[in-house]
XYZ file of C-alpha atoms in Angstrom:
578
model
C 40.623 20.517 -24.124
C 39.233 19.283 -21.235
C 37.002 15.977 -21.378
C 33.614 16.181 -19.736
C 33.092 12.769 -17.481
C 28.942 11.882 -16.733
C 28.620 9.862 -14.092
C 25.131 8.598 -13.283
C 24.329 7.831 -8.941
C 23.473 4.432 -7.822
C 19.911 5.140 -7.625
C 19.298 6.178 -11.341
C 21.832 3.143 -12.278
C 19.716 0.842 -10.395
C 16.529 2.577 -11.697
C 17.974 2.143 -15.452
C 18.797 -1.433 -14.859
C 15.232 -2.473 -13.028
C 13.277 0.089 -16.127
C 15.282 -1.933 -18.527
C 15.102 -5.922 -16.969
C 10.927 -5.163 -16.523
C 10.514 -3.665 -20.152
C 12.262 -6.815 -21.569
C 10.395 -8.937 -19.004
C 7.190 -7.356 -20.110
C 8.065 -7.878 -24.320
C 9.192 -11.285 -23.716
C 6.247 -12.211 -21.369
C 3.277 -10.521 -24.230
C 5.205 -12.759 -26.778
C 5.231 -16.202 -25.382
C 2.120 -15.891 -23.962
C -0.126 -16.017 -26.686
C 1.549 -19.050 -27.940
C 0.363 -21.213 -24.854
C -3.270 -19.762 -25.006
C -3.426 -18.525 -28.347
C -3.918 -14.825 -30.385
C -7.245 -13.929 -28.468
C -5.252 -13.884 -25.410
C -3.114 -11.798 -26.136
C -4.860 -8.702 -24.306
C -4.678 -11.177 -21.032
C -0.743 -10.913 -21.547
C -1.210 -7.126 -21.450
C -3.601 -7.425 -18.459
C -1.141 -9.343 -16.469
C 1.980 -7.356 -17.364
C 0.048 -4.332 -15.213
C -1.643 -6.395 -12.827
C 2.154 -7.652 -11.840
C 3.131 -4.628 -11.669
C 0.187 -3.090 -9.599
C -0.218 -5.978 -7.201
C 3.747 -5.309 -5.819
C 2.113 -2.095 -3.688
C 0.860 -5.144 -1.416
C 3.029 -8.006 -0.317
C 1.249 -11.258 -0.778
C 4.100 -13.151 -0.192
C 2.891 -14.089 3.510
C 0.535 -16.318 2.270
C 1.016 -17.045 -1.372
C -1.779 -20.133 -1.813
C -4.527 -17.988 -0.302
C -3.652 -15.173 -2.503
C -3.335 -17.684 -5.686
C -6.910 -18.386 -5.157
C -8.413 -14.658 -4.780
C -6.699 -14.338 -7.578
C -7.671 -17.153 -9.854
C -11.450 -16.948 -8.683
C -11.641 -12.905 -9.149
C -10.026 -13.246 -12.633
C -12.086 -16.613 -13.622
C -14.911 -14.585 -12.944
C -13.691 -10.984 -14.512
C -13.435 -13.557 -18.272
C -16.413 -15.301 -17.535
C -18.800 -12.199 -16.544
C -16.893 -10.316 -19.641
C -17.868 -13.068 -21.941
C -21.597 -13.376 -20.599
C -21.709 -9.443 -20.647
C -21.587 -9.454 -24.621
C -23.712 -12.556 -25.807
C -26.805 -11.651 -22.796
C -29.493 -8.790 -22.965
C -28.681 -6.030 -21.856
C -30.346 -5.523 -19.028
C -28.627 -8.819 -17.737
C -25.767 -7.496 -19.196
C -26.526 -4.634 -17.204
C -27.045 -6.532 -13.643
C -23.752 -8.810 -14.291
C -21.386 -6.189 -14.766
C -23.106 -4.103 -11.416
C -22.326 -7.330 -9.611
C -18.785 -7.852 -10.691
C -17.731 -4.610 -11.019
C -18.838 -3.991 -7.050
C -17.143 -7.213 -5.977
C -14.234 -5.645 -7.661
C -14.307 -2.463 -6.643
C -15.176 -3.294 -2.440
C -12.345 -6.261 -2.237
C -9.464 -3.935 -3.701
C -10.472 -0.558 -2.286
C -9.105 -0.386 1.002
C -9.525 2.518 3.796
C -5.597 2.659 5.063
C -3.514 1.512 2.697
C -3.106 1.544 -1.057
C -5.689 0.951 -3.349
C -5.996 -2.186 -6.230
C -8.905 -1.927 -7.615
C -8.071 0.481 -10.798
C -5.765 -2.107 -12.778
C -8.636 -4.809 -12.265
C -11.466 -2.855 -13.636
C -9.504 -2.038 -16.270
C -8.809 -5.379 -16.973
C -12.161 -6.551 -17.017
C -13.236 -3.351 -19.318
C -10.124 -4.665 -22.246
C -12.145 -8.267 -21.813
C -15.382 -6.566 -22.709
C -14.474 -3.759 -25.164
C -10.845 -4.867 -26.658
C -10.654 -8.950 -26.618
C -13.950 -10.052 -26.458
C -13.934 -14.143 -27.083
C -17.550 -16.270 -27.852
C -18.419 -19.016 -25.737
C -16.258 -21.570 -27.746
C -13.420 -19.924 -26.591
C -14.287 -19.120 -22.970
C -12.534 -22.505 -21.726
C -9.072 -21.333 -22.783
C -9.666 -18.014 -21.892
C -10.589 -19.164 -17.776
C -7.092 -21.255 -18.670
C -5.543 -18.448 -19.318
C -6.470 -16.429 -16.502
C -5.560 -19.133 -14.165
C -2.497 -19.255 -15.705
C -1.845 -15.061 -14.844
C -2.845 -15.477 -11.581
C -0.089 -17.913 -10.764
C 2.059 -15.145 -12.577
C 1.136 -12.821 -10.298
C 1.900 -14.511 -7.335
C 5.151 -15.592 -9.536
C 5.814 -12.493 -9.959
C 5.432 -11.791 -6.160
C 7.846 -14.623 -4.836
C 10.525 -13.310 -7.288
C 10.332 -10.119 -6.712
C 8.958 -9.310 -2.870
C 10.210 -12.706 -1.239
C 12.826 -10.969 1.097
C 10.475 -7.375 1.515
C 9.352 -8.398 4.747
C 12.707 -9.080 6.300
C 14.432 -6.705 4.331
C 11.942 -3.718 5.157
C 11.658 -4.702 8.655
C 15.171 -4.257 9.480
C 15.462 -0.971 7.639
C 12.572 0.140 9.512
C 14.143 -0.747 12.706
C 17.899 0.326 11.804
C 16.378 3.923 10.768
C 15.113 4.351 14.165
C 17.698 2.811 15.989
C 20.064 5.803 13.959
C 17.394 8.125 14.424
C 17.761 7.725 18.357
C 21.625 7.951 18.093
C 21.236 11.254 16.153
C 18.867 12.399 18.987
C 21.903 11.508 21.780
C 24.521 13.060 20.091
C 22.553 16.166 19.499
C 21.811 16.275 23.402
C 25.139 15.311 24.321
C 26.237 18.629 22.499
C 23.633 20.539 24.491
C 22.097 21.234 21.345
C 17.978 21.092 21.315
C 16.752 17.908 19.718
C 15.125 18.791 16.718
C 12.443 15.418 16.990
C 8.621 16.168 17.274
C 8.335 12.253 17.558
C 6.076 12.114 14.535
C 9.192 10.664 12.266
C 9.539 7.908 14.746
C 5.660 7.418 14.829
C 5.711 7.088 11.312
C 8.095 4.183 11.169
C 5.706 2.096 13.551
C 3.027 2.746 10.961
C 5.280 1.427 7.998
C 6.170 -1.788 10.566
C 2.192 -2.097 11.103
C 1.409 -1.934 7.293
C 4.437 -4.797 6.493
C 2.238 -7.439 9.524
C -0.839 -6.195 8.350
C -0.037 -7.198 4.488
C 1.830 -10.446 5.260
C -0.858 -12.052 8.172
C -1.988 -15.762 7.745
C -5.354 -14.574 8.010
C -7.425 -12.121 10.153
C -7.210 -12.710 13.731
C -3.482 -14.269 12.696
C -0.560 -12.535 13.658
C 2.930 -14.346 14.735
C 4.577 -14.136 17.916
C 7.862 -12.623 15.659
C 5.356 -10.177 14.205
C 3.888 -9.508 17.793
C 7.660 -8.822 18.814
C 8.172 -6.647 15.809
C 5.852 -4.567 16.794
C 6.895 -4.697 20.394
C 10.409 -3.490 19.165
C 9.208 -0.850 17.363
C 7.081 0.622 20.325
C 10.093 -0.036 22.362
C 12.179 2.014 20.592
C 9.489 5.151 20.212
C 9.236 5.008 23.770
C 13.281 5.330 24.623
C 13.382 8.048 22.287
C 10.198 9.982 24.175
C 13.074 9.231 27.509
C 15.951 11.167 25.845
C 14.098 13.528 24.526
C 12.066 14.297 28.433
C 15.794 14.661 29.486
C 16.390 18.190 30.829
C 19.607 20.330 29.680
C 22.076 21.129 30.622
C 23.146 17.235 31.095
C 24.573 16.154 34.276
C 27.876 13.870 34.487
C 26.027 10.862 35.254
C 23.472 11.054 32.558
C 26.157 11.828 30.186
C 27.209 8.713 30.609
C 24.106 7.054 30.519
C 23.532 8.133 27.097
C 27.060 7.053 26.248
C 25.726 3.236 27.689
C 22.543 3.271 25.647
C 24.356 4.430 22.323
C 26.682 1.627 23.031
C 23.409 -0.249 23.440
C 21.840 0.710 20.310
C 25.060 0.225 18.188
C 24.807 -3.722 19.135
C 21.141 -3.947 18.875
C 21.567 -1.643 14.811
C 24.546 -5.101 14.392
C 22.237 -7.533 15.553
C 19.313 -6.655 13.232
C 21.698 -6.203 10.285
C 23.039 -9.714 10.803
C 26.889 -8.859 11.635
C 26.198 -9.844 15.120
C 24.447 -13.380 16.460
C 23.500 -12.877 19.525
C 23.030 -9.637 21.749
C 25.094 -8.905 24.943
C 23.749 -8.885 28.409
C 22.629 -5.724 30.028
C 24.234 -5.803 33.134
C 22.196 -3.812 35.959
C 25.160 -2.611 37.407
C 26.388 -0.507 34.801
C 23.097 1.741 35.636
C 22.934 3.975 38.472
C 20.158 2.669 41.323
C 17.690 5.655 40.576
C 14.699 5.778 38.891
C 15.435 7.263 35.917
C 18.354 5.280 35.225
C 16.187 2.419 35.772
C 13.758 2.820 33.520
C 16.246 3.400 30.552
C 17.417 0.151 32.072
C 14.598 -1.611 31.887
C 13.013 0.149 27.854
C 16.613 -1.410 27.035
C 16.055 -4.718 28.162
C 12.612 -5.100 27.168
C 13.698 -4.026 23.422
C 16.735 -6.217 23.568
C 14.154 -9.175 24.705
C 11.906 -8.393 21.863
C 14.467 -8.310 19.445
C 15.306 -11.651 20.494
C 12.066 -13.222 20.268
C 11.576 -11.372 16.965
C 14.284 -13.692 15.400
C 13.558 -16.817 16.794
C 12.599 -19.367 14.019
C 9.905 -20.770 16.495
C 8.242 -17.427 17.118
C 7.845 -17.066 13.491
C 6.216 -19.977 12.790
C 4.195 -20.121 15.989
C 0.734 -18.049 16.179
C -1.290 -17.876 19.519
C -5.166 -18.733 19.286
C -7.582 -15.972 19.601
C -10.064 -16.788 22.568
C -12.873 -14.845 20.460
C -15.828 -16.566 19.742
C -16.650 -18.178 16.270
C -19.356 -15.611 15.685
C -16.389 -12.590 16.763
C -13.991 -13.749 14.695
C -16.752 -14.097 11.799
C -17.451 -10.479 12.520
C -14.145 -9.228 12.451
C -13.409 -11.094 9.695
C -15.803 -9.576 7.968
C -14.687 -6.100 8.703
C -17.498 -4.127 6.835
C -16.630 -0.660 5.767
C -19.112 1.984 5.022
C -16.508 4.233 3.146
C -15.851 1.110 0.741
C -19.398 -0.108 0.184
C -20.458 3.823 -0.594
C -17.363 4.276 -2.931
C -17.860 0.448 -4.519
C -22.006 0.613 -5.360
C -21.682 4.273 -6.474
C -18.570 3.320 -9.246
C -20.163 -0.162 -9.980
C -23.424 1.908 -10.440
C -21.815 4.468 -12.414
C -19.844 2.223 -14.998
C -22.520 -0.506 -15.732
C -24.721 2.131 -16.495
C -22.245 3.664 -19.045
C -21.267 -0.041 -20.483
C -25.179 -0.364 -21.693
C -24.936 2.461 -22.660
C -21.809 2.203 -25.122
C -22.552 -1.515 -26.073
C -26.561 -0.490 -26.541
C -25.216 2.238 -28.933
C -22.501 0.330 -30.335
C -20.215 3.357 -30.130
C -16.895 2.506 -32.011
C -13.987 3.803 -29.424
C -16.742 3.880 -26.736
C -13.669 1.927 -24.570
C -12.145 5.391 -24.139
C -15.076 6.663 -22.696
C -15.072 3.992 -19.639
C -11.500 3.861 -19.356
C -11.437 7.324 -18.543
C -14.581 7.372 -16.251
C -12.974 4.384 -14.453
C -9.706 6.342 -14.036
C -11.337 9.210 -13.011
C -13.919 8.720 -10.761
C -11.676 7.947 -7.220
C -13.161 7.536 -3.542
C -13.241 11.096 -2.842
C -14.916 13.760 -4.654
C -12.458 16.553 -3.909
C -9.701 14.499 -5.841
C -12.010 14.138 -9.049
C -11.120 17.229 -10.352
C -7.722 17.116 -9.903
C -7.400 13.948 -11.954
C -9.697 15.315 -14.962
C -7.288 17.930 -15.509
C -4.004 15.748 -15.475
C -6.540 13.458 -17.293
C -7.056 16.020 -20.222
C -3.696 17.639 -20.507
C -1.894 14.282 -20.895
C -4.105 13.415 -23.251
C -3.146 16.542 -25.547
C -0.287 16.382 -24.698
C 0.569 12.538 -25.910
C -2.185 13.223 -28.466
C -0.275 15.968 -30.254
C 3.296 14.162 -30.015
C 1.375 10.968 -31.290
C 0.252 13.070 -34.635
C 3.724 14.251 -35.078
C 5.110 10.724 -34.765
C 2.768 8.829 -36.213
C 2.930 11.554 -39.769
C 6.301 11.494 -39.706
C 6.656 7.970 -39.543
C 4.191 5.424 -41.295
C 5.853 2.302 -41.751
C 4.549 -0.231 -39.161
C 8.436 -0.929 -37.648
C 8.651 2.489 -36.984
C 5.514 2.826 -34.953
C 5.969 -0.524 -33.671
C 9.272 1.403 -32.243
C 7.613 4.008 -31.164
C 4.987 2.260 -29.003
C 7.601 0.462 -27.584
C 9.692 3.496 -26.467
C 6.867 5.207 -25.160
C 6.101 2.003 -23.080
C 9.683 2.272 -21.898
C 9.473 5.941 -21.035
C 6.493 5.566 -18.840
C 9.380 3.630 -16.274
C 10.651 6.563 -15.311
C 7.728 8.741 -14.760
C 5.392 8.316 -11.030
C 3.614 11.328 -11.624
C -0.544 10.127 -13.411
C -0.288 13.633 -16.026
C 3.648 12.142 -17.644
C 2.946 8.231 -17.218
C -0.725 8.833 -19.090
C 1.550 10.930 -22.199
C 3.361 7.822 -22.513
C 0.303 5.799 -22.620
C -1.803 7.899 -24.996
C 0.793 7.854 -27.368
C 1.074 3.851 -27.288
C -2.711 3.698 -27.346
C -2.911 5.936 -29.944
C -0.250 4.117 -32.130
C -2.592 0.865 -31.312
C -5.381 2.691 -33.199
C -3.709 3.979 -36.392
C -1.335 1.081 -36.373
C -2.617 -0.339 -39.766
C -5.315 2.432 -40.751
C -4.655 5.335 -40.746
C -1.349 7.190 -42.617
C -0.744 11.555 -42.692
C -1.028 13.976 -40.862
C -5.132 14.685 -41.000
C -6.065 10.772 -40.963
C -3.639 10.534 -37.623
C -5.358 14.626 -35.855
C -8.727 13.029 -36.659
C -8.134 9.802 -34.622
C -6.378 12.132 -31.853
C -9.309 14.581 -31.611
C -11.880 11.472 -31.680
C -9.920 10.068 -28.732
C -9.743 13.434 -27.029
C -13.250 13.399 -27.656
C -14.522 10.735 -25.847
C -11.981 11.297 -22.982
C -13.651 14.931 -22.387
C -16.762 12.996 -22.009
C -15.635 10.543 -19.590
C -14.283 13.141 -17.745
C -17.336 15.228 -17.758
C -19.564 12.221 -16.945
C -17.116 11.346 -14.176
C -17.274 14.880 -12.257
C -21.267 14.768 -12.723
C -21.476 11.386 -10.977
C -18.952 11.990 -8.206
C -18.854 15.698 -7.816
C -22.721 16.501 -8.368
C -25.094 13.199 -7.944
C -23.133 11.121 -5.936
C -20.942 13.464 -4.544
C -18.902 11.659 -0.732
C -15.889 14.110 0.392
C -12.951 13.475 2.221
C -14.340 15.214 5.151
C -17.275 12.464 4.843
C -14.313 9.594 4.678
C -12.224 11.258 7.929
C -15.152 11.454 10.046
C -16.668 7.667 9.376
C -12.878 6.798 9.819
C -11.888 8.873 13.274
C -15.375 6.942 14.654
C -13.822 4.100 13.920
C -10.759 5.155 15.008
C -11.993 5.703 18.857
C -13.521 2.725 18.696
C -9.886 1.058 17.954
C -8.967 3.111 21.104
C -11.631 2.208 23.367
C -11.460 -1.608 22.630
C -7.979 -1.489 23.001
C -8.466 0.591 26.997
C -10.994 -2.548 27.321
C -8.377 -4.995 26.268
C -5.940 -3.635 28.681
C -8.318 -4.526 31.328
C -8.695 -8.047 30.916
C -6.885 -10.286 33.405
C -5.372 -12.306 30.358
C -6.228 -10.041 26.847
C -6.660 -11.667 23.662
C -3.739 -11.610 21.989
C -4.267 -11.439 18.995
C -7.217 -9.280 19.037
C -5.092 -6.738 21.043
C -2.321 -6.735 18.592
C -4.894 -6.388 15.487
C -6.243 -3.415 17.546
C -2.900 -1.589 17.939
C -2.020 -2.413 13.417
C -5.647 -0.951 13.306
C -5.059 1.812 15.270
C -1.572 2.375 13.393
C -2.873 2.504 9.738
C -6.085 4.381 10.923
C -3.410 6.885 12.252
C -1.688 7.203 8.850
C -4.658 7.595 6.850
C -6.496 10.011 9.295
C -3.484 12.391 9.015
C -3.190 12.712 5.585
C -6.449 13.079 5.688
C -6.827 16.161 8.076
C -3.711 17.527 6.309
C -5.361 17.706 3.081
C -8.664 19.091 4.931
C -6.542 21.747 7.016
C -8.452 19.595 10.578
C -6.762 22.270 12.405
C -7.725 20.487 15.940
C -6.559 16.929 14.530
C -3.760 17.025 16.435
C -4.745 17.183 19.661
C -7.435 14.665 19.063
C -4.965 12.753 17.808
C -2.656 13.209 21.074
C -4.903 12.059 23.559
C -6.039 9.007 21.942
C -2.506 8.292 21.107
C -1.729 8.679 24.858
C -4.793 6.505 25.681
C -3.093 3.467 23.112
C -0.025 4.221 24.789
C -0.922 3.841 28.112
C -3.523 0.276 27.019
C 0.034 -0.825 25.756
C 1.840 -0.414 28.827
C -0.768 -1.708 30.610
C -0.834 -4.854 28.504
C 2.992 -5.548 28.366
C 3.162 -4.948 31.692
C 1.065 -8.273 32.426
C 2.886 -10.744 29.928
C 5.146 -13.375 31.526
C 7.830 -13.933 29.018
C 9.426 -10.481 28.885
C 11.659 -8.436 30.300
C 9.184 -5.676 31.204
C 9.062 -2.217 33.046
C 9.572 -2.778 36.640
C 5.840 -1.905 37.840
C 6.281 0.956 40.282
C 8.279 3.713 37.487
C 5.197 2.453 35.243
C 3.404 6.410 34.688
């Protein structure tokens, strides 16, 4: 009889092994905890366990003390608010938690990249509803939370310390093997099957990584300018191959032979197995203009590759020439899309806070969570959510009254939580992560109470309850009252889009261009990019793309133009500039 062998990949041994290291991290961390800031803190362990988890989707790592102190002032405030929110009136009640809840909801909702702001009103809903602590106790409490906030940013160093460089040179590696595929293909006169976008996408990724990890606003390295440089460079030589006409020639054979070469130093170079790059030698290229230009794209990405290691271009960080009141401005950065999304949710859940605390309503907490969860920047995603919303709550609802009958002692629902806590690892989709969770909340709630089957369906259809309620209140207030679509979102952001572009054409003509406002331009103008075609995707924007095109030729060509005026690279000679 044959023996069967199982063999798991890499990827699902490395997923076990992380799943397993962050559930014991996570059991460990809500144990100890509590015994530095005692038993009514023990929610706050909770709290931070997610918001660790959560705040990895940015890298703060670039500047850790900055972040330490967002951190420790937003939380402060989330225990202090939460605290004044239960002892005050309620219609100060009521203006407190519109306040906080907005700050909340406008600093962690971002238009381009990925959004904070759930885990932290969530947070700031257990202080109110699940771990509420008198005045008395308020001093360990802000303790406490200063105390999470340095584990977040802990957490951060630990775990993210070596994204940046890490994710940078995958970035660049992938398109550096990217390009090789492309020559091969064409050396084997087969069609290149590139319609650029892959490579495009890769300069957004490098954009996002500067954009998390800047000193400040206005506050980009010179390695990070060169990064981006590099990128750019490369998306350009692969728009030269792919412009090449077939059936080769002899000569420009071989010139593709020369740049693989090329690339295959510049792939060791990044990856560390190399020190230092080779010189192009001019002669190796034929004197004609096309041969020249690949000559010269070469150079000026093996220049910028160059500066983009050098310790002293990544600690050094050019001076914007903007005015005080400019930088202010930018710095500022106001965003309609945010403030409409922030006052309407702020709005929305204070309202239905006084309204559970006024009430008193006993597992009002499920109500809010699920309005919270629910109720996202754009209306057409509302009802999406409500249904994954629902069915993972019946779902987890109905396995938690099967568990929780068939097993009453509190070990074995202790065990039970736990696993279902454990499960969630392995899950990215909201409808089977939210099973896991119902059926750890709803062990929380008939932990010591309630015992059979009916005592355990009642708690599941009071739960389900109040979730239908939240969800109904949720599509009301985003879908009916306060209803702003996508389509709403994509417009506001493609006007602020061309405005990206047409600063940038204005840049370009400057006899010496800000630096570092250009360069914030072009991460701008990269994220925007991202966002806006997703965006037009979802909304079927059938003439997105060629909107798109022609402002992406206009940032092309303000990036030529600008490159093409800098002293300290290796540049395009002038005259095969197009």
């Amino acid at each position: 009889m044959k023996k069967l062998h199982f063999q798991l990949s890499d990827e699902w041994k490395k997923k076990i092994r992380f799943s397993t290291l962050s559930f014991l991290f996570i059991i460990a961390y809500v144990n100890i905890f509590p015994m530095l800031f005692g038993a009514e803190n023990n929610i706050v362990a909770v709290i931070f366990t997610i918001l660790m988890s959560a705040s990895m989707v940015r890298d703060l790592t670039g500047t850790l003390m900055r972040h330490f102190f967002i951190q420790a002032f937003v939380l402060v405030w989330m225990s202090i608010a939460a605290c004044l929110v239960n002892i005050l009136p309620p219609m100060i009640s009521l203006l407190i938690n519109l306040i906080t809840l907005f700050i909340i909801l406008y600093a962690f909702t971002y238009e381009y990249a990925n959004h904070l702001y759930f885990p932290y009103i969530l947070s700031y809903l257990f202080l109110i509803f699940i771990s509420p602590v008198p005045p008395t106790l308020l001093p360990r409490r802000i303790l406490a939370m200063v105390a999470g906030a340095f584990s977040i940013i802990a957490y951060q160093w630990i775990m993210g310390r070596k994204k940046i460089k890490n994710n940078a040179q995958d970035i660049l590696c992938d398109m550096i093997h990217h390009i090789k595929e492309q020559i091969q293909l064409t050396l084997s006169d087969d069609m290149p099957n590139d319609n650029l976008n892959h490579m495009h996408h890769k300069l957004h990724a490098l954009s996002k990584i500067i954009y998390d990890r800047r000193k400040k606003v206005l506050c980009v390295s010179d390695a990070s300018f060169s990064l981006i440089d590099a990128g750019r460079g490369l998306e350009h030589l692969n728009v030269l191959i792919q412009e090449l006409d077939t059936p080769l020639h002899d000569d420009e054979r071989l010139l593709l032979q020369q740049i693989d070469t090329q690339l295959s130093s510049f792939d060791s170079f990044i990856q560390g197995s190399i020190t230092e790059l080779p010189k192009l030698d001019v002669c190796d290229f034929d004197d004609d203009k096309k041969n020249h230009l690949f000559y010269h794209i070469l150079l000026y990405i093996r220049d910028r590759l160059l500066h983009m290691s050098d310790p002293d271009s990544q600690k050094h960080w050019q001076r914007s020439s903007l005015s005080l009141k400019n930088r202010l401005i930018t710095a500022c950065n106001f965003s309609s899309v945010r403030f409409v999304y922030a006052l309407r949710i702020a709005l929305v859940l204070s309202l239905a806070t006084l309204f559970v605390l006024w009430f008193s309503l006993p597992h009002g907490k499920w109500l809010l969570f699920t309005l919270a969860s629910v109720s996202l920047p754009y209306a057409d995603d509302v009802p999406v959510k409500m249904k994954k919303r629902i069915l993972a709550t019946l779902l987890g609802g109905l396995a938690s009254v099967l568990i929780y009958s068939l097993f009453a002692s509190p070990i074995s629902r202790m065990a039970a939580m736990m696993l279902s806590g454990y499960a969630s690892f392995y899950f990215h989709d909201y409808a089977a992560t939210f099973t896991c969770s119902t059926i750890g909340a709803l062990g929380g709630a008939v932990f010591m109470s309630a015992f059979g089957f009916q005592a355990n369906f009642d708690m599941f259809i009071i739960r389900l309850g109040y979730i239908l309620a939240g969800a109904i209140l949720a599509y009301i207030a985003n879908c009916i009252i306060f209803p702003y679509t996508r389509l709403q979102a994509t417009k506001a952001l493609w006007r602020r889009y061309e405005d990206v572009t047409n600063l940038l054409i204005s840049i370009s003509k400057e006899k010496e261009p800000d630096a570092q406002l250009y360069y914030s331009c072009i991460i701008q103008a990269h994220m925007l990019e991202e966002k806006l075609s997703k965006n037009a995707a979802l909304e079927n924007w059938e003439s997105f793309p060629e909107y798109m095109r022609q402002c992406r030729i206009k940032v092309y060509q303000a990036h030529r133009t600008h490159i093409a005026n800098r002293k300290d690279a290796a540049i395009f000679r002038p005259e095969f500039l197009v």
